[in-house]
Amino acid sequence: MNNKIKNFFRSDIDEIKEYEILDSNGMVKLDAMENPFDLGLEFQTSFIPSSEININRYPDGSCKNLINKLKSNLSVSEKDNILIGNGSDELIQIICMAFQKEGNVVLCPEPTFSMYKNIAKFVGLKFESVFLREDFSLDVDNMCESIARHDPAIIFLAYPNNPTGNIWQKSDLKKIIESTNGIVVIDEAYRPFSGVSFIEEMRNYENLLIMGTLSKNGLAGLRLGYLIGKQNIIRKINKLRLPFNVNSISQRVSELMLDKGDYLASQAKDIIKFRELMIAEMRKIEKIEVYDSSTNFVLFKIKEGSASHVFDVLLKKKILIKDMSRNSMLDNCLRVTVGTEKENKLFIQSLENALN
Ligand code: PMP
């Protein structure tokens, strides 16, 4: 590349790391918090009326039908509205762009979902973080102190948190929402497995936004995220959304799948059951510490041995999990997504072998 082109790039381009996604072809895939049950061709073709989708036309840019369906499914009040994103990753980006102003700060606890920090930095916002306590609970006093010092425009709180898997006290989150002048985005990506939500609290707070995704309940391939907030706030954020960000197929299939809420809920119930079985089995292994989870994944620490060695041994056995050991506070930690019963058994056996 010649120097002229080089000089036109943003000055931090060489410091930005690509989001690493390992090749999972042929692997037992327990790295990305997906639902392990595929829908099956027969089920899929039985209810997805492809002929209803006119792919020669642009999709409905306003996602009207899908928004109405979500509003009634989630009992969203008349005062609130919904913005649809191409996955919640895109919503994080749109929110950050909407608050992109000289001096504005994004605040998060740490460790948390890495995209909050990455996207804040991509769009040129300042980023501040406050460490969780050692048991991964929120350090509310330090959060409030940081709010007073930095006056953040946005606070992202993953509820439950990724990658720690735990869920914070509702009263702590309320304190944060009440202490800040800016918006608070409660990211409920793992709501299907925690069963708790801040949606009811929407009526009490003007600055509260709630984000959700269909990815963790079995529809990761559709890329469908949603953001609930007060009409006037959503209207402003919506100006930064690209006109046709969600394709017709994703919109229509999401609508149809939302009608099959019981089907998705029963899968989530199974995953919760498998998670508890998995945690109980993992706790029998002395060389690891296993943390509680309100999600569809389990974080664990290698007490004797090295996390990256265990990760590599599992990888050779074609089991893909996530190495978290480079994150601050997650020294020697790995994260495994709950799979099918068979996958979980294979993972636990292989983990035991890797540690011996
Ligand atoms: N929020 C959290 C807390 C997540 O863990 C993830 C995915 N890892 C996302 C959002 C992104 O989800 P989506 O697939 O909707 O972009």
Short mmCIF file of C-alpha atoms and ligand atoms in Angstrom, two decimals:
data_model
loop_
_atom_site.label_atom_id
_atom_site.label_comp_id
_atom_site.label_asym_id
_atom_site.label_seq_id
_atom_site.Cartn_x
_atom_site.Cartn_y
_atom_site.Cartn_z
CA MET A 1 0.00 0.00 0.00
CA ASN A 2 1.43 3.41 -0.89
CA ASN A 3 1.91 6.12 1.73
CA LYS A 4 -0.84 8.32 0.34
CA ILE A 5 -3.48 5.66 1.03
CA LYS A 6 -1.86 4.86 4.41
CA ASN A 7 -2.08 8.47 5.51
CA PHE A 8 -5.80 8.67 4.79
CA PHE A 9 -6.60 5.89 7.27
CA ARG A 10 -7.66 6.84 10.79
CA SER A 11 -4.54 7.25 12.89
CA ASP A 12 -5.38 4.41 15.32
CA ILE A 13 -6.11 1.81 12.59
CA ASP A 14 -2.97 -0.24 13.35
CA GLU A 15 -3.79 -0.48 17.06
CA ILE A 16 -7.30 -1.85 16.43
CA LYS A 17 -7.43 -5.64 16.66
CA GLU A 18 -9.89 -7.62 14.57
CA TYR A 19 -12.54 -9.48 16.56
CA GLU A 20 -11.05 -12.97 16.61
CA ILE A 21 -13.38 -15.78 15.55
CA LEU A 22 -11.68 -19.17 15.34
CA ASP A 23 -12.57 -21.59 12.56
CA SER A 24 -15.20 -23.89 14.06
CA ASN A 25 -15.67 -26.20 11.09
CA GLY A 26 -16.06 -29.78 12.37
CA MET A 27 -15.80 -28.68 16.00
CA VAL A 28 -18.02 -29.25 19.01
CA LYS A 29 -18.86 -25.58 19.19
CA LEU A 30 -19.07 -24.36 22.78
CA ASP A 31 -17.53 -20.92 22.35
CA ALA A 32 -20.23 -18.44 21.34
CA MET A 33 -23.30 -18.86 23.58
CA GLU A 34 -25.41 -20.24 20.78
CA ASN A 35 -28.40 -22.49 21.34
CA PRO A 36 -27.15 -26.03 20.57
CA PHE A 37 -30.44 -27.28 19.13
CA ASP A 38 -30.83 -26.64 15.43
CA LEU A 39 -34.41 -26.25 14.30
CA GLY A 40 -34.25 -29.04 11.76
CA LEU A 41 -35.11 -28.67 8.11
CA GLU A 42 -38.58 -30.15 8.48
CA PHE A 43 -39.58 -27.79 11.28
CA GLN A 44 -38.06 -24.83 9.51
CA THR A 45 -39.74 -25.47 6.17
CA SER A 46 -43.04 -26.27 7.87
CA PHE A 47 -43.59 -22.72 9.02
CA ILE A 48 -41.29 -20.41 7.12
CA PRO A 49 -43.31 -19.33 4.10
CA SER A 50 -40.47 -18.16 1.88
CA SER A 51 -42.95 -17.14 -0.83
CA GLU A 52 -44.28 -14.40 1.48
CA ILE A 53 -40.94 -12.66 1.37
CA ASN A 54 -40.35 -10.50 -1.69
CA ILE A 55 -36.60 -10.39 -1.92
CA ASN A 56 -36.74 -8.27 -5.08
CA ARG A 57 -37.98 -5.47 -2.80
CA TYR A 58 -36.18 -3.66 0.00
CA PRO A 59 -37.27 -4.79 3.45
CA ASP A 60 -39.63 -2.70 5.57
CA GLY A 61 -37.13 -0.14 6.83
CA SER A 62 -39.28 0.62 9.86
CA CYS A 63 -39.64 -3.10 10.86
CA LYS A 64 -43.26 -2.22 11.74
CA ASN A 65 -44.71 -5.73 12.09
CA LEU A 66 -41.77 -7.05 14.05
CA ILE A 67 -41.79 -4.06 16.40
CA ASN A 68 -45.51 -4.52 17.05
CA LYS A 69 -44.98 -8.19 17.79
CA LEU A 70 -42.11 -7.45 20.19
CA LYS A 71 -44.12 -4.72 21.89
CA SER A 72 -46.95 -7.09 22.68
CA ASN A 73 -44.66 -10.04 23.56
CA LEU A 74 -42.61 -7.96 25.97
CA SER A 75 -45.55 -5.84 27.26
CA VAL A 76 -43.84 -2.61 26.23
CA SER A 77 -45.77 0.50 27.32
CA GLU A 78 -47.28 3.04 24.90
CA LYS A 79 -44.76 5.60 26.10
CA ASP A 80 -41.87 3.48 24.91
CA ASN A 81 -40.66 2.47 21.49
CA ILE A 82 -38.36 -0.13 19.97
CA LEU A 83 -35.41 0.11 17.61
CA ILE A 84 -34.34 -3.00 15.71
CA GLY A 85 -30.68 -3.73 15.01
CA ASN A 86 -28.71 -6.18 12.94
CA GLY A 87 -27.84 -7.99 16.17
CA SER A 88 -27.44 -6.07 19.40
CA ASP A 89 -23.83 -5.38 18.41
CA GLU A 90 -25.18 -2.97 15.82
CA LEU A 91 -27.40 -1.30 18.41
CA ILE A 92 -24.38 -0.69 20.66
CA GLN A 93 -22.73 0.97 17.68
CA ILE A 94 -25.78 3.11 16.84
CA ILE A 95 -26.16 4.21 20.48
CA CYS A 96 -22.48 5.17 20.67
CA MET A 97 -22.71 7.10 17.40
CA ALA A 98 -25.75 8.99 18.67
CA PHE A 99 -23.82 10.16 21.73
CA GLN A 100 -20.58 10.77 19.89
CA LYS A 101 -19.62 14.21 21.10
CA GLU A 102 -16.28 15.71 22.14
CA GLY A 103 -15.58 14.81 25.76
CA ASN A 104 -18.42 12.29 26.17
CA VAL A 105 -17.60 9.22 28.26
CA VAL A 106 -18.85 5.63 28.18
CA LEU A 107 -18.67 3.87 31.54
CA CYS A 108 -18.79 0.12 32.21
CA PRO A 109 -17.88 -2.31 34.93
CA GLU A 110 -14.93 -4.55 34.11
CA PRO A 111 -14.77 -7.35 33.06
CA THR A 112 -17.81 -7.20 30.83
CA PHE A 113 -18.84 -7.70 27.19
CA SER A 114 -15.84 -6.48 25.19
CA MET A 115 -17.83 -4.78 22.43
CA TYR A 116 -18.93 -1.89 24.68
CA LYS A 117 -15.33 -0.73 24.99
CA ASN A 118 -14.32 -1.60 21.42
CA ILE A 119 -17.25 0.22 19.84
CA ALA A 120 -16.96 3.24 22.18
CA LYS A 121 -13.37 3.59 21.04
CA PHE A 122 -14.15 2.99 17.33
CA VAL A 123 -16.55 5.90 17.32
CA GLY A 124 -14.18 8.16 19.26
CA LEU A 125 -15.80 8.20 22.70
CA LYS A 126 -13.75 8.14 25.90
CA PHE A 127 -14.03 4.91 27.85
CA GLU A 128 -13.83 4.45 31.63
CA SER A 129 -14.29 1.30 33.66
CA VAL A 130 -14.66 0.25 37.27
CA PHE A 131 -13.49 -3.18 38.38
CA LEU A 132 -16.02 -5.62 39.73
CA ARG A 133 -15.35 -6.98 43.20
CA GLU A 134 -13.48 -10.27 43.44
CA ASP A 135 -16.76 -12.22 43.59
CA PHE A 136 -17.82 -10.35 40.37
CA SER A 137 -20.46 -8.31 42.20
CA LEU A 138 -20.85 -4.63 41.26
CA ASP A 139 -18.75 -2.19 43.23
CA VAL A 140 -21.58 0.35 43.46
CA ASP A 141 -19.69 2.88 45.56
CA ASN A 142 -16.86 2.99 43.03
CA MET A 143 -19.35 3.11 40.15
CA CYS A 144 -21.10 6.12 41.75
CA GLU A 145 -17.77 7.80 42.39
CA SER A 146 -16.81 7.27 38.74
CA ILE A 147 -20.20 8.65 37.65
CA ALA A 148 -19.62 11.79 39.74
CA ARG A 149 -16.10 12.20 38.33
CA HIS A 150 -16.75 11.50 34.63
CA ASP A 151 -20.45 12.38 34.15
CA PRO A 152 -20.81 9.55 31.58
CA ALA A 153 -23.15 9.92 28.60
CA ILE A 154 -23.72 6.14 28.47
CA ILE A 155 -23.39 3.32 30.99
CA PHE A 156 -23.63 -0.24 29.66
CA LEU A 157 -24.62 -2.94 32.17
CA ALA A 158 -24.93 -6.55 31.03
CA TYR A 159 -27.65 -8.17 33.14
CA PRO A 160 -26.55 -11.03 33.59
CA ASN A 161 -22.95 -10.20 32.85
CA ASN A 162 -20.76 -11.75 30.17
CA PRO A 163 -18.14 -13.22 30.66
CA THR A 164 -18.63 -13.71 34.41
CA GLY A 165 -22.13 -15.23 34.07
CA ASN A 166 -23.50 -13.77 37.31
CA ILE A 167 -26.40 -11.38 37.77
CA TRP A 168 -26.09 -8.18 39.80
CA GLN A 169 -28.45 -6.93 42.50
CA LYS A 170 -31.40 -5.02 41.08
CA SER A 171 -31.05 -2.43 43.87
CA ASP A 172 -27.43 -1.76 42.83
CA LEU A 173 -28.47 -1.15 39.24
CA LYS A 174 -31.24 1.20 40.35
CA LYS A 175 -28.72 3.21 42.37
CA ILE A 176 -26.61 3.60 39.22
CA ILE A 177 -29.60 4.61 37.07
CA GLU A 178 -30.58 7.20 39.70
CA SER A 179 -27.04 8.57 40.09
CA THR A 180 -26.24 9.37 36.47
CA ASN A 181 -27.23 12.24 34.18
CA GLY A 182 -26.78 10.10 31.08
CA ILE A 183 -28.48 7.00 29.74
CA VAL A 184 -28.12 3.50 31.17
CA VAL A 185 -28.37 0.58 28.75
CA ILE A 186 -29.29 -2.65 30.51
CA ASP A 187 -28.24 -5.44 28.17
CA GLU A 188 -30.51 -8.42 28.75
CA ALA A 189 -28.93 -10.71 26.14
CA TYR A 190 -29.15 -13.65 28.57
CA ARG A 191 -32.69 -12.96 29.81
CA PRO A 192 -33.97 -16.35 28.52
CA PHE A 193 -31.74 -18.04 31.11
CA SER A 194 -31.95 -15.58 34.01
CA GLY A 195 -35.72 -15.08 33.93
CA VAL A 196 -35.36 -11.54 35.28
CA SER A 197 -35.73 -8.22 33.52
CA PHE A 198 -35.75 -4.47 33.98
CA ILE A 199 -38.59 -3.97 31.48
CA GLU A 200 -41.08 -3.28 34.31
CA GLU A 201 -38.80 -0.52 35.56
CA MET A 202 -39.07 1.36 32.26
CA ARG A 203 -41.97 3.37 33.67
CA ASN A 204 -39.85 4.64 36.54
CA TYR A 205 -36.83 5.95 34.64
CA GLU A 206 -36.55 8.25 31.66
CA ASN A 207 -32.86 7.44 31.13
CA LEU A 208 -33.25 3.65 31.06
CA LEU A 209 -32.88 1.68 27.82
CA ILE A 210 -33.19 -2.08 27.60
CA MET A 211 -31.44 -4.11 24.95
CA GLY A 212 -32.26 -7.67 23.98
CA THR A 213 -31.32 -10.15 21.29
CA LEU A 214 -32.79 -13.26 19.69
CA SER A 215 -29.27 -14.70 19.30
CA LYS A 216 -29.13 -16.62 22.56
CA ASN A 217 -32.52 -18.22 22.21
CA GLY A 218 -31.70 -20.09 19.09
CA LEU A 219 -31.74 -17.49 16.32
CA ALA A 220 -28.14 -16.25 16.21
CA GLY A 221 -28.01 -16.62 12.44
CA LEU A 222 -30.80 -14.09 11.95
CA ARG A 223 -28.86 -11.21 13.60
CA LEU A 224 -31.73 -9.60 15.41
CA GLY A 225 -31.37 -7.24 18.35
CA TYR A 226 -33.81 -4.75 19.86
CA LEU A 227 -33.61 -1.66 22.02
CA ILE A 228 -36.50 -0.41 24.16
CA GLY A 229 -36.55 3.18 25.34
CA LYS A 230 -38.59 6.34 25.70
CA GLN A 231 -40.14 7.51 22.39
CA ASN A 232 -38.12 10.73 22.21
CA ILE A 233 -34.78 9.03 22.95
CA ILE A 234 -35.40 6.18 20.49
CA ARG A 235 -36.44 8.71 17.81
CA LYS A 236 -33.12 10.51 18.10
CA ILE A 237 -30.98 7.34 18.18
CA ASN A 238 -32.93 5.98 15.19
CA LYS A 239 -31.56 8.79 12.99
CA LEU A 240 -28.19 7.04 12.96
CA ARG A 241 -29.57 3.67 11.83
CA LEU A 242 -28.98 2.74 8.19
CA PRO A 243 -32.29 2.69 6.24
CA PHE A 244 -32.60 -1.08 5.66
CA ASN A 245 -30.40 -2.54 8.38
CA VAL A 246 -32.47 -5.69 8.95
CA ASN A 247 -33.21 -7.89 5.93
CA SER A 248 -36.68 -9.17 5.01
CA ILE A 249 -35.93 -12.80 5.87
CA SER A 250 -34.68 -11.98 9.37
CA GLN A 251 -37.68 -9.74 10.02
CA ARG A 252 -40.24 -12.30 8.88
CA VAL A 253 -38.63 -15.33 10.51
CA SER A 254 -38.24 -13.42 13.79
CA GLU A 255 -41.94 -12.55 13.72
CA LEU A 256 -42.87 -16.18 13.10
CA MET A 257 -40.50 -17.46 15.77
CA LEU A 258 -41.85 -14.98 18.33
CA ASP A 259 -45.19 -16.70 17.80
CA LYS A 260 -43.44 -19.89 18.84
CA GLY A 261 -42.41 -18.40 22.18
CA ASP A 262 -43.32 -21.58 24.07
CA TYR A 263 -41.05 -23.63 21.86
CA LEU A 264 -38.10 -21.29 22.51
CA ALA A 265 -38.90 -21.08 26.22
CA SER A 266 -38.89 -24.86 26.57
CA GLN A 267 -35.48 -25.03 24.89
CA ALA A 268 -34.19 -22.39 27.30
CA LYS A 269 -35.58 -24.43 30.19
CA ASP A 270 -33.63 -27.48 28.96
CA ILE A 271 -30.48 -25.41 28.64
CA ILE A 272 -30.88 -24.16 32.23
CA LYS A 273 -31.27 -27.78 33.39
CA PHE A 274 -28.16 -28.84 31.43
CA ARG A 275 -26.24 -25.86 32.84
CA GLU A 276 -26.96 -26.89 36.43
CA LEU A 277 -25.99 -30.51 35.68
CA MET A 278 -22.82 -29.29 34.01
CA ILE A 279 -21.89 -27.05 36.95
CA ALA A 280 -22.50 -29.91 39.42
CA GLU A 281 -20.27 -32.25 37.38
CA MET A 282 -17.58 -29.61 36.91
CA ARG A 283 -17.52 -28.89 40.66
CA LYS A 284 -16.39 -32.49 41.22
CA ILE A 285 -13.13 -31.61 39.46
CA GLU A 286 -10.72 -30.39 42.13
CA LYS A 287 -8.32 -28.53 39.88
CA ILE A 288 -10.86 -25.95 38.78
CA GLU A 289 -13.08 -23.33 40.39
CA VAL A 290 -16.53 -23.08 38.80
CA TYR A 291 -18.55 -19.87 39.06
CA ASP A 292 -22.33 -19.64 39.36
CA SER A 293 -24.17 -18.78 36.18
CA SER A 294 -27.50 -17.16 35.27
CA THR A 295 -26.72 -17.54 31.57
CA ASN A 296 -26.14 -20.29 29.00
CA PHE A 297 -22.39 -20.43 29.69
CA VAL A 298 -20.10 -21.26 32.57
CA LEU A 299 -16.92 -19.46 33.57
CA PHE A 300 -14.27 -21.49 35.33
CA LYS A 301 -10.75 -21.01 36.59
CA ILE A 302 -7.90 -23.45 36.31
CA LYS A 303 -6.40 -23.62 39.80
CA GLU A 304 -3.66 -26.13 38.97
CA GLY A 305 -2.24 -25.84 35.48
CA SER A 306 -2.62 -23.36 32.68
CA ALA A 307 -5.84 -22.25 30.99
CA SER A 308 -4.21 -21.85 27.60
CA HIS A 309 -2.81 -25.40 27.81
CA VAL A 310 -6.28 -26.78 28.64
CA PHE A 311 -7.77 -24.71 25.81
CA ASP A 312 -5.22 -26.12 23.34
CA VAL A 313 -5.75 -29.72 24.47
CA LEU A 314 -9.52 -29.34 24.03
CA LEU A 315 -9.01 -27.73 20.65
CA LYS A 316 -6.97 -30.75 19.53
CA LYS A 317 -9.94 -32.89 20.61
CA LYS A 318 -12.09 -30.67 18.36
CA ILE A 319 -13.85 -28.97 21.26
CA LEU A 320 -13.94 -25.20 20.92
CA ILE A 321 -14.45 -23.11 24.06
CA LYS A 322 -13.27 -19.55 24.83
CA ASP A 323 -9.99 -18.63 26.47
CA MET A 324 -10.67 -15.63 28.72
CA SER A 325 -7.30 -15.68 30.47
CA ARG A 326 -6.01 -12.51 28.81
CA ASN A 327 -8.81 -10.41 30.35
CA SER A 328 -8.13 -8.42 33.47
CA MET A 329 -9.45 -10.20 36.59
CA LEU A 330 -9.93 -13.43 34.63
CA ASP A 331 -6.47 -14.85 35.06
CA ASN A 332 -6.40 -18.54 34.04
CA CYS A 333 -10.16 -18.52 33.24
CA LEU A 334 -12.03 -20.30 30.45
CA ARG A 335 -15.65 -19.96 29.35
CA VAL A 336 -17.76 -22.81 28.02
CA THR A 337 -21.20 -22.52 26.45
CA VAL A 338 -23.81 -25.04 27.56
CA GLY A 339 -24.35 -27.52 24.73
CA THR A 340 -26.46 -30.63 24.31
CA GLU A 341 -26.20 -33.32 27.00
CA LYS A 342 -23.89 -35.32 24.76
CA GLU A 343 -21.63 -32.34 24.03
CA ASN A 344 -21.46 -31.39 27.71
CA LYS A 345 -20.47 -34.93 28.69
CA LEU A 346 -17.76 -34.99 26.06
CA PHE A 347 -16.50 -31.60 27.23
CA ILE A 348 -16.31 -32.66 30.89
CA GLN A 349 -14.51 -35.92 30.06
CA SER A 350 -12.04 -34.09 27.87
CA LEU A 351 -11.52 -31.39 30.50
CA GLU A 352 -10.71 -34.03 33.12
CA ASN A 353 -8.23 -35.65 30.74
CA ALA A 354 -6.64 -32.31 29.93
CA LEU A 355 -6.08 -31.60 33.61
CA ASN A 356 -4.49 -34.99 34.36
N1 PMP B 1 -24.62 -8.43 24.67
C1 PMP B 1 -23.98 -9.39 25.36
C2 PMP B 1 -23.87 -9.26 26.83
C3 PMP B 1 -23.40 -10.46 24.67
O1 PMP B 1 -22.74 -11.40 25.35
C4 PMP B 1 -23.54 -10.55 23.27
C5 PMP B 1 -22.97 -11.69 22.46
N2 PMP B 1 -21.89 -12.32 22.89
C6 PMP B 1 -24.20 -9.53 22.60
C7 PMP B 1 -24.75 -8.49 23.33
C8 PMP B 1 -24.32 -9.51 21.11
O2 PMP B 1 -25.40 -10.20 20.68
P1 PMP B 1 -25.93 -10.14 19.17
O3 PMP B 1 -25.75 -11.50 18.63
O4 PMP B 1 -27.36 -9.72 19.29
O5 PMP B 1 -25.12 -9.10 18.44
#
